[in-house]
Amino acid sequence: MSKKSKQKATGLLAIFENPGDLVNAAKKISGRMAINKVEAYSPFPVHGLDHALGLKRSWIPWVTLVLGLAGWCLGFILQAWTSAVDWPLNVGGKPFVSWPAFIPVTFECMVLIGGIATTITLFAACSLPRFDKPVLDHSLTNDRFALFVDRTDVNFDEKRVEEVLKETHVSEIKNIL
Amino acid sequence: MTDTPLHNLTRFEGSRLFKKFLTVLLVIGIGFFAWEMTQNAHRAWANFLINYFYWLSIALFGLFFAALQHITGSHWSVTVRRVAESFIAYLPVSLGLFVVLLFGLPHLYEWTHPHVMETDPILKLKTGYLNTPFFIIRHAGLYILCFVLGGKLVQNSLRQDKENNAHLTVANSRLSAPFLLLFAILYTLAAVDLMMSLAPHWFSTIFGVYCWAGLMYSGLAMLALWVIVLRKKGILSDWVSENHLHDIGKLMFAFLVFWGYIAFSQYMLIWYANLPEETPYLILRTQGPYQPISLALMLGKFVIPFFLLVSRPAKRNQGWLAFCALWFLIAQWLDVYWMVIPAFFEKPVFGMVEIGIFLGFGALFLWSVGTFLRRVNAVAIHDPRIKSALHHHQ
């Protein structure tokens, strides 16, 4: 992965003026032409784009669930061990392992560990932060939307892709070399 | 042609068989109540109180939800708001049932007996609040609020269907503010009066919120159930998509967690402080014969449905959401049972009487809401936010 990602991706960049056109083009390219190596760029989240690109649900919520539950257990065990095993502490005559008293900290540990784990996983999964990606077009972080079709995709056929893109309301097609 | 699927809106019509079924349930409910009155009047009235409070809370949820959507200017909920508004139809019935409940007060509340109030030094000091006339005034206040401000809210919404006037939406969002404020106070009083005063020595300052969490919990489930039924009948299928169901599901999940949070807060503070005037209520319920009920409540109202409803597909699948909604409604009943029954019996009582009276009240609720929906559009068709609601995405 590391070697491949260092190589500069080449292909066609179609730029659109509004998000609806982007979704329509994404449907055509990834749906009708079955090209998988497609990337969409937008200054804000566009509803229906994930579906049009054929993206599956992210696996990151599972990391949150599993590590959140792990944090829950850890928080509880930490308190039970410190107050009953390592240094037994009598608080108001209550049992050493008084679970109701442990719940708030247990809950906080779940939120803290689940939250931090999600952030770290997200950064790792997206290999962020990275600065080596070229700027394809300056308007993409401002007011325009784009679809990048990678040349290395098995179904990539430059002429066909260009034809299909021209059927949509594309405002500009850039050839990225 | 308009952008909304106006031409597709048909009225709700319950099948003949369903109406007969409701009549049978109502007769069963009345029958069991009357029969139990001759056997054990305490049990009959306790069940009457459980169901009175349970179904009243669901009906009040309808108005609360409508006011909440107006005051927040929500777009997503426009197509399901009318279903919530229709819950108001049960309130006149509930008022009638309250009059019936007044006959049961001496069976239910210790504080209605003057000799108890005079001999008990603590209760003597509470006489100013715990007396029958003031009890009726407080509860009547809730009904007046719901009929006057709540009725106006629903009336404006229905008028908009005919007049296509966007100003009515503005008027409703203005009405919602005083309604919600007064509702918070009066519902807290209703919870204290109907549920907490069963144990007149005991108090919990979080009790009103606890009951309100249950109101949202069961009300959202009832809303989800009605919306799904109307979708299956084809009335709401063009108006309510998986995205709307997903939002109702998210709110159900949110209030499930909220209930868990409030219930634990109430429990932990009493447990931690360990004060003799606060603990008897929980000792009675969490130890001895009622312990299984408390455990069932913790698992059945929080832990199990948490995992049933946590995932995204669970909230978007209408069959699964309907199953969860039924689960929620049963769990809420158990919660009200948990509040009422230990005040009367040393051991949990459960049998055909409990089920029969529950079904009788349920029949009244479904009948009144169904009748209301037969007469009005199931969607607020001229709400200015309707187009935005129809294009709601996640």
XYZ file of C-alpha atoms in Angstrom:
571
model
C 0.000 0.000 0.000
C 2.713 2.462 0.958
C 4.517 2.222 -2.375
C 1.362 2.435 -4.426
C -0.056 5.392 -2.561
C 3.182 7.315 -3.053
C 2.702 6.988 -6.792
C 0.701 9.841 -8.189
C -2.804 8.800 -9.200
C -3.718 9.778 -12.735
C -7.105 9.932 -14.424
C -9.952 12.236 -15.307
C -11.318 14.943 -13.036
C -14.859 16.077 -13.812
C -15.888 19.348 -12.135
C -19.524 20.242 -11.433
C -21.304 23.392 -10.352
C -23.863 21.767 -8.025
C -24.068 18.672 -5.811
C -27.003 17.081 -7.669
C -24.944 16.832 -10.865
C -22.114 15.249 -8.921
C -24.445 12.552 -7.528
C -25.866 11.839 -11.001
C -22.383 11.530 -12.515
C -21.265 9.286 -9.633
C -24.259 7.006 -10.278
C -23.310 6.721 -13.949
C -19.609 6.130 -13.448
C -19.667 3.754 -10.505
C -23.065 2.198 -11.224
C -23.444 1.913 -14.983
C -19.765 1.670 -15.904
C -18.837 -0.339 -12.788
C -15.688 1.698 -12.138
C -14.667 1.286 -8.512
C -11.666 3.574 -8.293
C -13.681 6.762 -8.042
C -13.218 9.611 -5.595
C -15.673 12.446 -5.011
C -14.722 15.906 -3.737
C -17.148 18.312 -2.139
C -16.832 21.274 0.225
C -19.668 19.860 2.368
C -21.378 16.471 2.916
C -23.749 15.590 0.065
C -26.758 13.383 0.828
C -26.997 10.289 -1.327
C -23.382 10.471 -2.513
C -22.259 7.439 -0.509
C -25.032 5.429 -2.063
C -24.275 6.707 -5.587
C -20.617 5.750 -5.193
C -21.626 2.302 -3.954
C -19.788 2.814 -0.657
C -20.459 0.336 2.120
C -21.151 1.311 5.709
C -18.016 2.200 7.604
C -16.598 -0.444 9.995
C -15.477 2.258 12.440
C -18.694 2.107 14.601
C -17.733 -1.471 15.465
C -14.419 -0.247 16.813
C -16.345 2.278 18.918
C -18.674 -0.435 20.237
C -15.971 -2.966 21.092
C -13.524 -0.480 22.628
C -16.352 1.360 24.381
C -17.378 -1.891 26.066
C -13.702 -2.623 26.814
C -13.434 0.812 28.439
C -16.553 0.016 30.461
C -14.979 -3.192 31.780
C -11.633 -1.509 32.405
C -13.212 1.337 34.373
C -15.178 -1.074 36.523
C -12.261 -3.446 37.149
C -9.955 -0.546 38.005
C -12.305 0.683 40.738
C -13.173 -2.760 42.044
C -9.505 -3.740 42.239
C -8.292 -0.527 43.883
C -11.075 -0.374 46.479
C -11.431 -4.070 47.298
C -8.142 -5.855 46.491
C -5.176 -3.514 46.407
C -6.206 -1.280 49.300
C -9.538 -2.338 50.849
C -11.320 0.852 51.857
C -14.374 0.974 54.096
C -16.677 3.798 52.959
C -19.627 4.366 55.250
C -19.873 0.662 56.057
C -20.774 -0.203 52.496
C -19.428 -3.367 50.811
C -15.996 -3.050 49.199
C -17.381 -3.663 45.727
C -20.340 -1.255 45.825
C -21.247 -1.266 42.171
C -23.682 1.694 42.186
C -20.860 3.968 43.313
C -18.653 2.751 40.453
C -21.145 3.349 37.629
C -20.430 7.065 36.959
C -16.674 6.508 36.570
C -17.305 3.305 34.598
C -19.556 5.236 32.241
C -16.992 8.003 31.820
C -14.269 5.458 31.031
C -16.510 3.959 28.360
C -17.099 7.346 26.749
C -13.463 8.422 27.031
C -11.872 5.244 25.695
C -14.564 4.738 23.044
C -14.217 8.341 21.879
C -10.434 8.479 21.778
C -10.243 5.046 20.120
C -12.678 6.163 17.420
C -10.651 9.280 16.658
C -7.355 7.388 16.497
C -8.889 4.629 14.355
C -10.399 7.173 11.998
C -7.050 8.933 11.533
C -5.242 5.620 11.019
C -7.872 4.274 8.595
C -7.725 7.427 6.464
C -3.914 7.641 6.918
C -4.272 11.175 8.189
C -2.668 13.628 8.414
C -1.094 13.569 4.954
C 0.281 16.453 2.946
C 1.629 14.714 -0.156
C -1.633 14.686 -2.141
C -1.640 17.141 -5.043
C -4.192 19.919 -5.223
C -6.476 18.916 -8.089
C -8.421 22.163 -8.289
C -8.600 25.107 -5.945
C -12.378 25.493 -6.230
C -13.029 22.059 -4.664
C -12.739 23.375 -1.129
C -14.836 26.381 -1.964
C -17.840 26.214 -4.297
C -17.433 23.364 -6.787
C -17.742 19.588 -6.767
C -15.649 17.013 -8.553
C -15.425 13.353 -9.434
C -12.039 11.777 -9.988
C -11.916 8.595 -12.088
C -8.699 6.630 -11.715
C -6.934 5.452 -14.869
C -5.778 2.212 -13.268
C -9.321 0.851 -12.827
C -9.909 -2.307 -14.918
C -13.042 -0.806 -16.490
C -11.394 2.512 -17.294
C -11.733 3.539 -20.920
C -10.848 7.183 -21.378
C -13.093 7.771 -24.378
C -16.112 6.070 -22.829
C -15.657 7.839 -19.495
C -15.422 11.176 -21.250
C -18.549 10.427 -23.276
C -20.525 9.457 -20.187
C -19.328 12.533 -18.311
C -20.367 14.783 -21.160
C -23.916 13.426 -20.910
C -24.067 15.006 -17.427
C -23.975 18.699 -16.554
C -20.218 18.724 -16.264
C -18.621 22.155 -16.390
C -15.014 21.100 -16.916
C -13.047 17.904 -17.496
C -9.395 17.916 -16.484
C -6.973 15.239 -17.479
C -4.693 14.611 -14.510
C -1.377 13.172 -15.632
C -49.521 19.211 -9.967
C -47.817 20.012 -6.716
C -44.526 18.727 -5.439
C -46.230 16.911 -2.596
C -48.005 13.580 -3.054
C -51.258 15.298 -2.066
C -53.379 13.272 -4.429
C -52.308 10.122 -2.609
C -53.514 11.044 0.880
C -56.369 8.802 1.946
C -58.104 8.770 5.302
C -57.488 6.160 7.946
C -60.241 3.589 8.223
C -60.095 0.807 10.785
C -61.488 -2.492 9.547
C -64.814 -3.745 10.917
C -63.070 -6.704 12.448
C -60.658 -4.402 14.263
C -63.510 -2.311 15.669
C -65.222 -5.460 16.929
C -61.923 -6.572 18.399
C -61.586 -3.269 20.286
C -65.142 -3.578 21.578
C -64.372 -7.066 22.849
C -61.201 -5.804 24.567
C -63.134 -2.971 26.189
C -65.785 -5.379 27.468
C -63.040 -7.662 28.791
C -61.430 -4.696 30.564
C -64.659 -3.534 32.170
C -65.559 -7.113 33.043
C -62.283 -7.812 34.787
C -62.397 -4.503 36.640
C -65.965 -5.092 37.837
C -65.206 -8.674 38.827
C -62.044 -7.734 40.700
C -63.944 -4.987 42.545
C -65.976 -7.724 44.215
C -62.881 -9.846 44.939
C -60.154 -7.410 45.917
C -60.969 -3.738 45.467
C -57.361 -2.677 46.154
C -56.085 -4.716 43.249
C -58.814 -3.413 40.938
C -58.070 0.224 41.792
C -54.305 -0.282 41.668
C -54.640 -1.608 38.127
C -56.987 1.206 37.246
C -54.378 3.695 38.473
C -51.529 1.973 36.606
C -53.406 2.142 33.335
C -54.859 5.568 33.940
C -51.386 7.020 34.386
C -49.847 4.887 31.623
C -52.300 5.834 28.879
C -52.634 9.447 30.056
C -48.866 9.839 29.682
C -48.951 8.487 26.136
C -51.776 10.863 25.191
C -49.909 13.800 26.753
C -46.826 12.813 24.790
C -48.721 13.616 21.580
C -49.191 17.248 22.583
C -45.715 17.518 24.045
C -44.184 16.161 20.833
C -46.232 18.517 18.630
C -45.262 21.530 20.762
C -41.620 20.445 20.796
C -41.518 20.167 17.001
C -43.115 23.609 16.656
C -40.815 25.359 19.088
C -37.698 23.862 17.503
C -38.963 24.543 13.966
C -38.235 20.947 12.988
C -38.498 19.948 9.371
C -38.072 16.183 9.567
C -41.124 15.580 11.743
C -43.807 17.427 9.750
C -45.171 14.265 8.128
C -45.467 12.378 11.433
C -46.618 15.297 13.603
C -50.332 14.869 12.861
C -50.219 11.310 14.155
C -48.827 12.625 17.454
C -51.448 15.377 17.516
C -54.183 12.769 17.149
C -53.284 11.386 20.596
C -55.189 14.372 22.037
C -58.376 12.465 21.163
C -57.835 10.203 24.166
C -57.727 13.122 26.660
C -61.533 13.617 26.936
C -61.832 9.866 27.561
C -59.051 10.133 30.119
C -60.878 12.963 31.862
C -63.895 10.681 32.197
C -61.656 7.981 33.628
C -60.251 10.509 36.103
C -63.765 11.094 37.413
C -64.038 7.321 37.877
C -60.647 7.307 39.589
C -61.919 9.803 42.174
C -64.147 7.056 43.575
C -61.046 4.931 44.119
C -59.014 7.549 45.973
C -59.764 6.178 49.464
C -58.588 2.740 48.301
C -55.394 4.102 46.778
C -54.094 6.944 48.904
C -53.390 6.857 52.596
C -53.604 10.638 52.754
C -57.321 10.634 51.930
C -58.078 9.256 55.404
C -58.338 12.124 57.928
C -57.517 9.974 60.959
C -54.212 8.882 59.375
C -53.294 12.465 58.598
C -54.064 13.628 62.124
C -52.188 10.909 63.978
C -49.052 10.815 61.822
C -46.800 13.767 62.797
C -45.078 13.896 59.396
C -48.233 13.549 57.310
C -49.923 16.166 59.465
C -47.484 18.719 58.095
C -48.238 17.628 54.535
C -52.001 18.145 54.844
C -51.758 21.504 53.098
C -50.689 19.752 49.898
C -52.033 16.230 50.236
C -55.782 16.768 50.361
C -58.476 15.779 47.913
C -59.677 19.232 46.761
C -56.157 20.470 46.001
C -55.383 17.135 44.310
C -58.354 17.631 41.987
C -57.429 21.274 41.303
C -53.853 20.358 40.352
C -54.937 17.563 38.059
C -57.731 19.649 36.535
C -55.062 22.267 35.767
C -53.260 19.759 33.568
C -56.444 18.992 31.647
C -57.273 22.692 31.267
C -53.790 23.363 29.894
C -54.101 20.496 27.415
C -57.590 21.403 26.272
C -56.993 25.160 26.015
C -53.415 25.586 24.792
C -52.977 22.032 23.477
C -56.386 22.101 21.818
C -55.522 25.412 20.148
C -52.261 23.892 18.911
C -54.059 21.000 17.231
C -56.882 23.238 16.016
C -54.419 25.583 14.289
C -52.721 22.625 12.679
C -56.051 21.297 11.381
C -57.112 24.760 10.182
C -53.924 24.968 8.153
C -55.029 21.910 6.153
C -57.962 23.948 4.847
C -56.611 27.507 4.821
C -53.043 26.943 3.625
C -51.905 29.743 5.918
C -48.229 29.789 6.960
C -48.975 32.221 9.811
C -50.629 29.396 11.725
C -47.233 27.711 12.000
C -45.814 30.894 13.536
C -48.795 31.099 15.888
C -48.226 27.500 16.950
C -44.554 27.978 17.672
C -45.531 30.943 19.905
C -48.177 28.862 21.675
C -45.704 26.059 22.240
C -43.470 28.033 24.599
C -46.029 28.670 27.377
C -47.485 25.207 26.790
C -44.161 23.449 27.374
C -43.354 25.565 30.408
C -46.706 24.927 32.098
C -46.671 21.295 30.993
C -43.356 20.707 32.748
C -44.802 22.011 36.021
C -48.223 20.365 35.787
C -46.965 16.976 34.615
C -44.443 16.932 37.464
C -47.322 17.603 39.861
C -49.392 14.849 38.231
C -46.505 12.391 38.637
C -46.051 13.392 42.275
C -49.793 13.215 42.990
C -50.670 10.005 41.175
C -47.521 7.942 41.674
C -45.314 9.366 44.417
C -48.064 10.087 46.948
C -48.840 6.354 47.072
C -45.993 6.373 49.584
C -46.821 9.679 51.317
C -43.759 9.680 53.583
C -41.353 9.236 50.721
C -40.034 11.856 48.330
C -37.656 12.015 45.408
C -36.882 15.341 43.774
C -36.124 13.671 40.451
C -39.482 11.864 40.332
C -41.176 14.166 37.829
C -38.324 13.769 35.342
C -38.360 10.016 35.924
C -42.028 9.836 34.925
C -41.486 12.213 32.018
C -38.680 9.970 30.737
C -41.255 7.165 30.751
C -43.757 9.415 28.981
C -41.292 10.037 26.129
C -40.215 6.376 26.127
C -43.718 4.996 25.661
C -45.070 7.919 23.619
C -42.366 7.640 20.971
C -42.979 3.888 20.783
C -46.702 4.480 20.299
C -45.951 7.115 17.632
C -43.633 4.701 15.814
C -46.295 1.999 15.947
C -49.029 4.230 14.506
C -46.744 5.563 11.792
C -45.737 2.043 10.785
C -49.363 0.862 10.713
C -50.384 3.863 8.587
C -47.448 3.191 6.283
C -48.486 -0.443 5.911
C -51.999 0.677 5.085
C -50.502 2.851 2.335
C -51.680 6.123 3.894
C -48.260 7.388 4.924
C -46.103 5.330 2.541
C -45.472 8.309 0.229
C -44.871 10.667 3.149
C -42.760 8.782 5.623
C -39.561 7.075 4.493
C -36.934 4.987 6.283
C -35.207 8.282 7.088
C -38.166 9.458 9.158
C -38.445 6.083 10.878
C -34.732 6.287 11.567
C -35.224 9.616 13.333
C -38.093 8.297 15.450
C -35.901 5.282 16.230
C -33.034 7.558 17.249
C -35.323 9.454 19.616
C -36.577 6.165 21.064
C -32.995 5.103 21.627
C -32.114 8.490 23.123
C -34.967 8.292 25.630
C -34.113 4.705 26.468
C -30.679 5.915 27.536
C -32.219 8.967 29.192
C -34.524 6.780 31.261
C -31.562 4.607 32.284
C -29.669 7.725 33.291
C -32.526 9.197 35.340
C -33.470 5.871 36.933
C -29.882 5.294 37.967
C -29.516 8.867 39.235
C -32.572 8.406 41.439
C -31.336 5.050 42.686
C -27.721 6.024 43.310
C -28.422 9.207 45.251
C -30.834 7.433 47.584
C -28.504 4.447 47.945
C -25.445 6.618 48.601
C -27.034 9.012 51.094
C -28.703 6.073 52.849
C -31.203 8.273 54.707
C -33.934 6.454 56.615
C -36.691 8.656 55.162
C -35.639 7.881 51.577
C -34.495 4.269 51.484
C -37.701 2.311 52.350
C -39.136 2.911 48.885
C -36.146 1.278 47.204
C -35.575 -1.416 49.829
C -39.143 -2.561 49.263
C -38.590 -2.768 45.522
C -35.008 -3.986 45.180
C -34.947 -6.569 47.975
C -37.343 -9.348 48.829
C -40.209 -10.483 46.623
C -40.020 -7.452 44.334
C -36.344 -7.909 43.473
C -37.115 -9.883 40.273
C -39.376 -7.043 39.098
C -36.583 -4.493 39.616
C -34.097 -6.693 37.764
C -36.592 -7.279 34.958
C -37.071 -3.529 34.737
C -33.335 -2.842 34.512
C -32.794 -5.534 31.885
C -36.084 -5.176 30.024
C -36.347 -1.417 29.947
C -32.690 -0.570 29.419
C -30.082 -3.283 28.785
C -31.884 -5.561 26.290
C -33.600 -2.860 24.183
C -30.299 -0.951 24.144
C -28.765 -3.747 22.103
C -31.976 -4.325 20.124
C -32.012 -0.755 18.873
C -28.378 0.376 18.889
C -27.573 -0.327 15.231
C -28.555 1.770 12.243
C -30.396 -1.008 10.313
C -32.493 -1.763 13.423
C -33.932 1.749 13.372
C -34.550 1.767 9.612
C -36.289 -1.609 9.334
C -39.975 -1.003 9.968
C -40.749 -4.545 11.146
C -37.922 -4.507 13.659
C -38.789 -0.992 14.816
C -42.400 -2.087 15.374
C -41.170 -5.035 17.447
C -38.979 -2.714 19.526
C -41.899 -0.288 19.940
C -44.072 -3.090 21.368
C -41.212 -4.045 23.652
C -40.955 -0.428 24.845
C -44.684 -0.267 25.578
C -44.571 -3.423 27.681
C -41.436 -2.250 29.514
C -43.119 1.050 30.353
C -46.125 -0.786 31.747
C -43.766 -2.769 33.956
C -42.247 0.484 35.182
C -45.626 1.905 36.241
C -46.460 -1.476 37.801
C -43.161 -1.234 39.727
C -44.178 2.181 41.061
C -47.726 1.216 42.092
C -48.077 -2.421 43.100
C -45.448 -2.630 45.913
C -47.439 0.062 47.746
C -50.329 -2.393 48.138
C -49.117 -5.973 48.172
C -46.333 -7.820 49.934
C -45.712 -9.969 46.881
C -46.055 -9.185 43.184
C -49.534 -9.932 41.869
C -49.997 -10.699 38.228
C -52.754 -12.461 36.346
C -55.593 -12.083 33.922
C -56.852 -9.031 35.831
C -53.695 -7.048 35.034
C -53.778 -8.050 31.367
C -57.529 -7.568 31.004
C -57.643 -4.056 32.468
C -54.568 -3.051 30.425
C -56.257 -4.220 27.217
C -59.487 -2.437 28.119
C -57.682 0.888 28.506
C -55.662 0.198 25.352
C -58.883 -0.359 23.415
C -60.157 3.047 24.553
C -56.929 4.695 23.457
C -56.825 3.018 20.043
C -60.519 3.690 19.504
C -60.282 7.405 20.301
C -57.117 7.974 18.240
C -58.482 5.881 15.363
C -61.747 7.833 15.347
C -59.832 11.111 15.294
C -57.623 10.007 12.409
C -60.687 8.921 10.439
C -61.945 12.506 10.454
C -58.731 14.386 9.649
C -55.790 14.159 7.251
C -53.039 11.912 8.556
C -50.486 14.541 7.466
C -50.370 18.324 7.953
C -50.476 18.809 4.181
C -50.077 22.597 4.076
C -47.324 22.967 6.619
C -44.760 25.342 5.071
C -41.989 22.862 5.909
C -43.622 19.865 4.226
C -41.428 19.840 1.106
C -38.320 19.914 3.183
C -39.726 17.078 5.299
C -40.383 14.956 2.216
C -36.783 15.380 1.066
C -35.422 14.412 4.448
C -32.232 12.366 4.227
C -29.780 10.913 6.687
